[in-house]
PDB file of C-alpha atoms in Angstrom:
ATOM      1  CA  MET A  28     -39.609 -33.303  61.704  1.00  0.00           C
ATOM      2  CA  SER A  29     -40.129 -33.226  65.491  1.00  0.00           C
ATOM      3  CA  LYS A  30     -37.651 -31.625  67.865  1.00  0.00           C
ATOM      4  CA  VAL A  31     -36.905 -35.063  69.366  1.00  0.00           C
ATOM      5  CA  SER A  32     -36.183 -36.537  65.920  1.00  0.00           C
ATOM      6  CA  THR A  33     -33.925 -33.611  65.034  1.00  0.00           C
ATOM      7  CA  GLN A  34     -31.962 -34.022  68.251  1.00  0.00           C
ATOM      8  CA  LYS A  35     -31.634 -37.767  67.683  1.00  0.00           C
ATOM      9  CA  ASN A  36     -30.352 -37.279  64.126  1.00  0.00           C
ATOM     10  CA  ALA A  37     -27.858 -34.679  65.345  1.00  0.00           C
ATOM     11  CA  GLN A  38     -26.611 -37.095  68.007  1.00  0.00           C
ATOM     12  CA  GLN A  39     -26.250 -39.893  65.459  1.00  0.00           C
ATOM     13  CA  SER A  40     -24.279 -37.559  63.181  1.00  0.00           C
ATOM     14  CA  LEU A  41     -21.975 -36.544  66.023  1.00  0.00           C
ATOM     15  CA  GLY A  42     -21.600 -40.192  66.997  1.00  0.00           C
ATOM     16  CA  ALA A  43     -20.463 -41.001  63.460  1.00  0.00           C
ATOM     17  CA  MET A  44     -17.952 -38.156  63.550  1.00  0.00           C
ATOM     18  CA  VAL A  45     -16.484 -39.327  66.863  1.00  0.00           C
ATOM     19  CA  TYR A  46     -16.419 -42.915  65.586  1.00  0.00           C
ATOM     20  CA  GLU A  47     -14.295 -41.770  62.649  1.00  0.00           C
ATOM     21  CA  GLN A  48     -12.058 -39.588  64.836  1.00  0.00           C
ATOM     22  CA  ILE A  49     -11.299 -42.472  67.204  1.00  0.00           C
ATOM     23  CA  LEU A  50     -10.808 -44.823  64.257  1.00  0.00           C
ATOM     24  CA  ALA A  51      -8.351 -42.353  62.726  1.00  0.00           C
ATOM     25  CA  VAL A  52      -6.189 -42.171  65.857  1.00  0.00           C
ATOM     26  CA  ILE A  53      -6.216 -45.958  66.137  1.00  0.00           C
ATOM     27  CA  MET A  54      -5.087 -46.206  62.529  1.00  0.00           C
ATOM     28  CA  ASP A  55      -2.297 -43.674  63.006  1.00  0.00           C
ATOM     29  CA  GLY A  56      -1.013 -45.494  66.078  1.00  0.00           C
ATOM     30  CA  THR A  57      -1.991 -42.962  68.753  1.00  0.00           C
ATOM     31  CA  TYR A  58      -3.943 -45.761  70.418  1.00  0.00           C
ATOM     32  CA  GLU A  59      -1.878 -48.876  69.859  1.00  0.00           C
ATOM     33  CA  LEU A  60      -3.116 -52.395  69.218  1.00  0.00           C
ATOM     34  CA  ASN A  61      -3.842 -54.371  72.411  1.00  0.00           C
ATOM     35  CA  THR A  62      -3.748 -51.267  74.588  1.00  0.00           C
ATOM     36  CA  LYS A  63      -6.477 -49.694  76.684  1.00  0.00           C
ATOM     37  CA  LEU A  64      -8.311 -46.608  75.467  1.00  0.00           C
ATOM     38  CA  PRO A  65      -8.460 -43.585  77.773  1.00  0.00           C
ATOM     39  CA  SER A  66     -11.427 -43.455  80.148  1.00  0.00           C
ATOM     40  CA  GLU A  67     -14.814 -42.258  78.895  1.00  0.00           C
ATOM     41  CA  ALA A  68     -14.341 -39.025  80.816  1.00  0.00           C
ATOM     42  CA  GLN A  69     -10.980 -38.437  79.130  1.00  0.00           C
ATOM     43  CA  LEU A  70     -12.343 -39.272  75.686  1.00  0.00           C
ATOM     44  CA  CYS A  71     -15.332 -36.961  76.171  1.00  0.00           C
ATOM     45  CA  LYS A  72     -12.923 -34.161  77.021  1.00  0.00           C
ATOM     46  CA  GLU A  73     -10.574 -34.986  74.149  1.00  0.00           C
ATOM     47  CA  PHE A  74     -13.311 -35.030  71.521  1.00  0.00           C
ATOM     48  CA  ASN A  75     -15.490 -32.406  73.220  1.00  0.00           C
ATOM     49  CA  VAL A  76     -18.672 -34.496  73.234  1.00  0.00           C
ATOM     50  CA  SER A  77     -21.198 -35.761  75.757  1.00  0.00           C
ATOM     51  CA  ARG A  78     -21.029 -39.254  77.197  1.00  0.00           C
ATOM     52  CA  PRO A  79     -24.081 -40.552  75.212  1.00  0.00           C
ATOM     53  CA  ILE A  80     -22.449 -39.501  71.936  1.00  0.00           C
ATOM     54  CA  LEU A  81     -19.135 -41.067  72.928  1.00  0.00           C
ATOM     55  CA  ARG A  82     -20.870 -44.305  73.914  1.00  0.00           C
ATOM     56  CA  GLU A  83     -22.611 -44.456  70.544  1.00  0.00           C
ATOM     57  CA  ALA A  84     -19.226 -44.144  68.813  1.00  0.00           C
ATOM     58  CA  LEU A  85     -17.671 -46.799  71.051  1.00  0.00           C
ATOM     59  CA  ALA A  86     -20.632 -49.128  70.430  1.00  0.00           C
ATOM     60  CA  ARG A  87     -20.072 -48.843  66.674  1.00  0.00           C
ATOM     61  CA  LEU A  88     -16.377 -49.575  67.082  1.00  0.00           C
ATOM     62  CA  ARG A  89     -17.268 -52.684  69.099  1.00  0.00           C
ATOM     63  CA  GLU A  90     -19.739 -53.803  66.411  1.00  0.00           C
ATOM     64  CA  ASP A  91     -16.980 -53.440  63.832  1.00  0.00           C
ATOM     65  CA  GLU A  92     -14.623 -55.477  66.060  1.00  0.00           C
ATOM     66  CA  VAL A  93     -12.085 -52.662  66.356  1.00  0.00           C
ATOM     67  CA  ILE A  94     -12.356 -52.457  70.143  1.00  0.00           C
ATOM     68  CA  THR A  95     -13.700 -54.656  72.911  1.00  0.00           C
ATOM     69  CA  SER A  96     -14.970 -53.826  76.378  1.00  0.00           C
ATOM     70  CA  ARG A  97     -13.747 -55.677  79.431  1.00  0.00           C
ATOM     71  CA  ARG A  98     -16.006 -55.496  82.457  1.00  0.00           C
ATOM     72  CA  GLY A  99     -14.560 -53.276  85.135  1.00  0.00           C
ATOM     73  CA  SER A 100     -11.491 -52.496  83.035  1.00  0.00           C
ATOM     74  CA  GLY A 101     -12.518 -50.373  80.045  1.00  0.00           C
ATOM     75  CA  SER A 102     -12.183 -50.543  76.275  1.00  0.00           C
ATOM     76  CA  TYR A 103      -9.220 -52.092  74.450  1.00  0.00           C
ATOM     77  CA  VAL A 104      -8.037 -51.866  70.842  1.00  0.00           C
ATOM     78  CA  ILE A 105      -8.187 -55.341  69.311  1.00  0.00           C
ATOM     79  CA  LYS A 106      -7.850 -54.478  65.619  1.00  0.00           C
ATOM     80  CA  LYS A 107      -5.840 -51.774  63.885  1.00  0.00           C
ATOM     81  CA  PRO A 108      -7.326 -51.157  60.436  1.00  0.00           C
ATOM     82  CA  ASP A 109      -4.602 -50.862  57.830  1.00  0.00           C
ATOM     83  CA  SER A 110      -4.054 -47.456  56.233  1.00  0.00           C
ATOM     84  CA  ALA A 111      -4.687 -49.204  52.893  1.00  0.00           C
ATOM     85  CA  VAL A 112      -8.382 -48.621  53.601  1.00  0.00           C
ATOM     86  CA  LEU A 113      -7.799 -44.897  53.117  1.00  0.00           C
ATOM     87  CA  GLN A 114      -6.455 -45.499  49.600  1.00  0.00           C
ATOM     88  CA  PHE A 115      -9.987 -46.322  48.532  1.00  0.00           C
ATOM     89  CA  SER A 116     -12.170 -44.211  50.836  1.00  0.00           C
ATOM     90  CA  PRO A 117     -11.713 -41.062  52.933  1.00  0.00           C
ATOM     91  CA  ILE A 118     -12.056 -41.482  56.683  1.00  0.00           C
ATOM     92  CA  SER A 119     -15.098 -39.184  56.585  1.00  0.00           C
ATOM     93  CA  SER A 120     -17.168 -41.775  54.699  1.00  0.00           C
ATOM     94  CA  ILE A 121     -16.212 -44.918  56.602  1.00  0.00           C
ATOM     95  CA  ALA A 122     -18.942 -44.721  59.258  1.00  0.00           C
ATOM     96  CA  ASP A 123     -21.659 -44.478  56.595  1.00  0.00           C
ATOM     97  CA  ILE A 124     -20.198 -47.362  54.590  1.00  0.00           C
ATOM     98  CA  GLN A 125     -20.039 -49.573  57.674  1.00  0.00           C
ATOM     99  CA  ARG A 126     -23.625 -48.743  58.629  1.00  0.00           C
ATOM    100  CA  CYS A 127     -24.720 -49.429  55.050  1.00  0.00           C
ATOM    101  CA  PHE A 128     -23.285 -52.946  55.343  1.00  0.00           C
ATOM    102  CA  GLU A 129     -25.136 -53.306  58.648  1.00  0.00           C
ATOM    103  CA  PHE A 130     -28.432 -52.197  57.062  1.00  0.00           C
ATOM    104  CA  ARG A 131     -27.939 -54.461  54.064  1.00  0.00           C
ATOM    105  CA  SER A 132     -27.266 -57.528  56.217  1.00  0.00           C
ATOM    106  CA  ASN A 133     -30.845 -57.424  57.474  1.00  0.00           C
ATOM    107  CA  LEU A 134     -32.564 -56.223  54.302  1.00  0.00           C
ATOM    108  CA  GLU A 135     -30.819 -58.566  51.882  1.00  0.00           C
ATOM    109  CA  ALA A 136     -30.991 -61.528  54.227  1.00  0.00           C
ATOM    110  CA  GLU A 137     -34.778 -61.358  54.003  1.00  0.00           C
ATOM    111  CA  ALA A 138     -34.628 -60.831  50.243  1.00  0.00           C
ATOM    112  CA  ALA A 139     -32.496 -63.972  49.913  1.00  0.00           C
ATOM    113  CA  ALA A 140     -34.934 -65.934  52.054  1.00  0.00           C
ATOM    114  CA  LEU A 141     -37.833 -64.839  49.861  1.00  0.00           C
ATOM    115  CA  ALA A 142     -35.816 -65.590  46.729  1.00  0.00           C
ATOM    116  CA  ALA A 143     -35.357 -69.173  47.937  1.00  0.00           C
ATOM    117  CA  GLU A 144     -39.134 -69.491  48.300  1.00  0.00           C
ATOM    118  CA  ARG A 145     -40.338 -67.542  45.267  1.00  0.00           C
ATOM    119  CA  ARG A 146     -37.680 -67.548  42.544  1.00  0.00           C
ATOM    120  CA  THR A 147     -38.598 -68.717  39.068  1.00  0.00           C
ATOM    121  CA  ASP A 148     -36.277 -70.800  36.924  1.00  0.00           C
ATOM    122  CA  LYS A 149     -35.500 -67.694  34.876  1.00  0.00           C
ATOM    123  CA  GLN A 150     -34.650 -65.686  37.994  1.00  0.00           C
ATOM    124  CA  LEU A 151     -32.449 -68.482  39.314  1.00  0.00           C
ATOM    125  CA  ALA A 152     -30.625 -68.558  35.986  1.00  0.00           C
ATOM    126  CA  ALA A 153     -30.004 -64.802  36.321  1.00  0.00           C
ATOM    127  CA  ILE A 154     -28.538 -65.295  39.797  1.00  0.00           C
ATOM    128  CA  VAL A 155     -26.288 -68.101  38.606  1.00  0.00           C
ATOM    129  CA  SER A 156     -25.205 -66.043  35.588  1.00  0.00           C
ATOM    130  CA  ALA A 157     -24.315 -63.089  37.853  1.00  0.00           C
ATOM    131  CA  TYR A 158     -22.331 -65.429  40.081  1.00  0.00           C
ATOM    132  CA  GLU A 159     -20.437 -66.827  37.086  1.00  0.00           C
ATOM    133  CA  ASN A 160     -19.719 -63.292  35.857  1.00  0.00           C
ATOM    134  CA  MET A 161     -18.006 -62.629  39.186  1.00  0.00           C
ATOM    135  CA  ASN A 162     -15.993 -65.826  38.743  1.00  0.00           C
ATOM    136  CA  ASP A 163     -14.858 -64.647  35.312  1.00  0.00           C
ATOM    137  CA  ALA A 164     -13.965 -61.201  36.649  1.00  0.00           C
ATOM    138  CA  ASN A 165     -11.973 -62.736  39.513  1.00  0.00           C
ATOM    139  CA  ALA A 166     -10.097 -64.959  37.080  1.00  0.00           C
ATOM    140  CA  SER A 167      -9.136 -61.841  35.092  1.00  0.00           C
ATOM    141  CA  ASN A 168      -8.092 -60.011  38.268  1.00  0.00           C
ATOM    142  CA  LYS A 169     -10.802 -57.399  37.670  1.00  0.00           C
ATOM    143  CA  LEU A 170     -12.300 -55.336  40.472  1.00  0.00           C
ATOM    144  CA  ALA A 171     -15.802 -56.699  39.678  1.00  0.00           C
ATOM    145  CA  THR A 172     -17.727 -54.047  41.597  1.00  0.00           C
ATOM    146  CA  ASP A 173     -20.467 -53.932  38.957  1.00  0.00           C
ATOM    147  CA  GLU A 174     -20.652 -57.741  38.756  1.00  0.00           C
ATOM    148  CA  ASP A 175     -20.967 -58.002  42.536  1.00  0.00           C
ATOM    149  CA  PHE A 176     -23.745 -55.404  42.661  1.00  0.00           C
ATOM    150  CA  ALA A 177     -25.551 -57.155  39.784  1.00  0.00           C
ATOM    151  CA  PHE A 178     -25.468 -60.405  41.771  1.00  0.00           C
ATOM    152  CA  HIS A 179     -27.186 -58.801  44.729  1.00  0.00           C
ATOM    153  CA  LEU A 180     -29.729 -57.098  42.475  1.00  0.00           C
ATOM    154  CA  ALA A 181     -30.568 -60.436  40.840  1.00  0.00           C
ATOM    155  CA  ILE A 182     -31.394 -61.864  44.251  1.00  0.00           C
ATOM    156  CA  THR A 183     -33.697 -58.967  45.110  1.00  0.00           C
ATOM    157  CA  ASP A 184     -35.457 -59.515  41.778  1.00  0.00           C
ATOM    158  CA  ALA A 185     -35.999 -63.159  42.702  1.00  0.00           C
ATOM    159  CA  ALA A 186     -37.670 -62.095  45.966  1.00  0.00           C
ATOM    160  CA  ASN A 187     -40.544 -60.930  43.737  1.00  0.00           C
ATOM    161  CA  ASN A 188     -41.124 -57.832  45.827  1.00  0.00           C
ATOM    162  CA  HIS A 189     -40.021 -54.755  43.918  1.00  0.00           C
ATOM    163  CA  PHE A 190     -39.334 -52.752  47.084  1.00  0.00           C
ATOM    164  CA  TYR A 191     -36.156 -54.749  47.746  1.00  0.00           C
ATOM    165  CA  ARG A 192     -34.702 -53.851  44.351  1.00  0.00           C
ATOM    166  CA  ASN A 193     -35.884 -50.242  44.724  1.00  0.00           C
ATOM    167  CA  VAL A 194     -33.974 -49.867  47.984  1.00  0.00           C
ATOM    168  CA  LEU A 195     -30.775 -51.335  46.532  1.00  0.00           C
ATOM    169  CA  GLU A 196     -30.999 -49.023  43.531  1.00  0.00           C
ATOM    170  CA  LEU A 197     -31.468 -46.012  45.824  1.00  0.00           C
ATOM    171  CA  LEU A 198     -28.390 -47.094  47.784  1.00  0.00           C
ATOM    172  CA  GLU A 199     -26.349 -48.025  44.708  1.00  0.00           C
ATOM    173  CA  LYS A 200     -23.666 -45.376  45.252  1.00  0.00           C
ATOM    174  CA  SER A 201     -23.146 -46.332  48.920  1.00  0.00           C
ATOM    175  CA  ILE A 202     -23.291 -50.061  48.206  1.00  0.00           C
ATOM    176  CA  LYS A 203     -20.795 -49.848  45.357  1.00  0.00           C
ATOM    177  CA  GLY A 204     -18.567 -47.713  47.575  1.00  0.00           C
ATOM    178  CA  GLY A 205     -18.420 -50.523  50.121  1.00  0.00           C
ATOM    179  CA  ILE A 206     -17.946 -53.193  47.471  1.00  0.00           C
ATOM    180  CA  ASN A 207     -15.184 -51.146  45.871  1.00  0.00           C
ATOM    181  CA  ILE A 208     -13.252 -50.924  49.141  1.00  0.00           C
ATOM    182  CA  THR A 209     -13.579 -54.569  50.131  1.00  0.00           C
ATOM    183  CA  ARG A 210     -12.746 -55.827  46.647  1.00  0.00           C
ATOM    184  CA  ASN A 211      -9.742 -53.528  46.313  1.00  0.00           C
ATOM    185  CA  LEU A 212      -8.477 -54.776  49.656  1.00  0.00           C
ATOM    186  CA  SER A 213      -9.067 -58.381  48.581  1.00  0.00           C
ATOM    187  CA  LEU A 214      -6.907 -57.815  45.499  1.00  0.00           C
ATOM    188  CA  LEU A 215      -4.060 -56.832  47.833  1.00  0.00           C
ATOM    189  CA  HIS A 216      -4.342 -60.225  49.553  1.00  0.00           C
ATOM    190  CA  PRO A 217      -3.421 -63.682  48.289  1.00  0.00           C
ATOM    191  CA  GLU A 218      -5.880 -65.239  45.849  1.00  0.00           C
ATOM    192  CA  SER A 219      -7.418 -67.233  48.695  1.00  0.00           C
ATOM    193  CA  ARG A 220      -9.104 -64.073  49.944  1.00  0.00           C
ATOM    194  CA  LEU A 221     -11.172 -63.660  46.767  1.00  0.00           C
ATOM    195  CA  GLN A 222     -11.883 -67.381  46.786  1.00  0.00           C
ATOM    196  CA  LEU A 223     -13.274 -67.067  50.298  1.00  0.00           C
ATOM    197  CA  VAL A 224     -15.576 -64.221  49.255  1.00  0.00           C
ATOM    198  CA  GLN A 225     -16.750 -66.178  46.226  1.00  0.00           C
ATOM    199  CA  GLU A 226     -17.410 -69.244  48.368  1.00  0.00           C
ATOM    200  CA  GLU A 227     -19.753 -67.096  50.444  1.00  0.00           C
ATOM    201  CA  HIS A 228     -21.586 -66.103  47.266  1.00  0.00           C
ATOM    202  CA  GLN A 229     -21.738 -69.747  46.218  1.00  0.00           C
ATOM    203  CA  ILE A 230     -23.349 -70.773  49.510  1.00  0.00           C
ATOM    204  CA  ILE A 231     -26.049 -68.168  48.912  1.00  0.00           C
ATOM    205  CA  VAL A 232     -26.650 -69.469  45.390  1.00  0.00           C
ATOM    206  CA  LEU A 233     -26.898 -73.077  46.584  1.00  0.00           C
ATOM    207  CA  ALA A 234     -29.390 -72.195  49.325  1.00  0.00           C
ATOM    208  CA  ILE A 235     -31.604 -70.318  46.874  1.00  0.00           C
ATOM    209  CA  THR A 236     -31.304 -73.137  44.340  1.00  0.00           C
ATOM    210  CA  GLU A 237     -32.390 -75.664  46.958  1.00  0.00           C
ATOM    211  CA  GLY A 238     -35.279 -73.498  48.116  1.00  0.00           C
ATOM    212  CA  ASP A 239     -33.898 -73.346  51.662  1.00  0.00           C
ATOM    213  CA  SER A 240     -35.024 -69.950  52.935  1.00  0.00           C
ATOM    214  CA  SER A 241     -33.401 -70.286  56.370  1.00  0.00           C
ATOM    215  CA  ALA A 242     -30.038 -71.207  54.870  1.00  0.00           C
ATOM    216  CA  ALA A 243     -30.305 -68.408  52.293  1.00  0.00           C
ATOM    217  CA  ARG A 244     -31.073 -65.858  54.997  1.00  0.00           C
ATOM    218  CA  ALA A 245     -28.171 -67.010  57.158  1.00  0.00           C
ATOM    219  CA  ALA A 246     -25.745 -67.168  54.210  1.00  0.00           C
ATOM    220  CA  MET A 247     -26.518 -63.638  53.055  1.00  0.00           C
ATOM    221  CA  LYS A 248     -26.314 -62.193  56.565  1.00  0.00           C
ATOM    222  CA  ASN A 249     -23.028 -63.980  57.151  1.00  0.00           C
ATOM    223  CA  HIS A 250     -21.589 -62.736  53.849  1.00  0.00           C
ATOM    224  CA  LEU A 251     -22.471 -59.085  54.435  1.00  0.00           C
ATOM    225  CA  ASN A 252     -21.343 -59.115  58.060  1.00  0.00           C
ATOM    226  CA  ASN A 253     -18.056 -60.682  56.963  1.00  0.00           C
ATOM    227  CA  ALA A 254     -17.685 -58.038  54.245  1.00  0.00           C
ATOM    228  CA  ARG A 255     -18.144 -55.301  56.849  1.00  0.00           C
ATOM    229  CA  ILE A 256     -15.470 -56.811  59.077  1.00  0.00           C
ATOM    230  CA  ARG A 257     -13.113 -57.504  56.153  1.00  0.00           C
ATOM    231  CA  MET A 258     -13.097 -53.796  55.372  1.00  0.00           C
ATOM    232  CA  PHE A 259     -10.864 -53.339  58.410  1.00  0.00           C
ATOM    233  CA  GLU A 260      -8.478 -56.182  57.677  1.00  0.00           C
ATOM    234  CA  GLY A 261      -6.394 -54.016  55.374  1.00  0.00           C
ATOM    235  CA  ALA A 262      -3.551 -55.447  53.348  1.00  0.00           C
ATOM    236  CA  PRO A 263      -1.294 -58.252  54.587  1.00  0.00           C
ATOM    237  CA  ARG A 264       2.228 -57.428  55.734  1.00  0.00           C
ATOM    238  CA  GLU A 265       5.158 -58.766  53.694  1.00  0.00           C
ATOM    239  CA  SER A 266       5.826 -61.349  56.375  1.00  0.00           C
ATOM    240  CA  GLU A 267       2.329 -62.815  56.061  1.00  0.00           C
TER     241      GLU A 267
END
């Protein structure tokens, strides 16, 4: 590995660490909802990092809709992830799980598009069966992590390019980690939350069934991006 690549990987690792450190202090209330974060100079000093590393962390927090930047004013906290997230995953793994969702949204969107173009009747039946298995699991109030993963695998199979399935299998632990968190959080919400997630799956199935590659691509990307954002919605308050 080149010196440049090593330095870049080290910066990305530090960026992930700072991302998680800032996320942690937002979650514990140090930086309150709807308040301005300290200046970049102050944050660099607080977390003992360079400005490029801090900016990488802030960019990730913006992508995850935790903070927003206002021109000429700075960064503001717009979402306070609920501590319920930490019941299902340590803070030290959250950055990787979020970036896994980000990676999947591009990879699986293309797999879904190809599945719409190439799927056989047998492969479509496998997708539909996986979708129905999730329905059954939801009806029984099961976590359905395995059923959810099987659904996504069935779609990669229908792309008829084995590299898509190979990648998902290599990432199985990370993918199931993300699914486990979002599904656990959904079970803490009213039933409508799981229904919303399943409707997203249904839209994917319909697009593949109809052979609409553009719709399948958009539906899968939308679903995985929504899943990434839902991870920080936590559990509803009693008043909700």
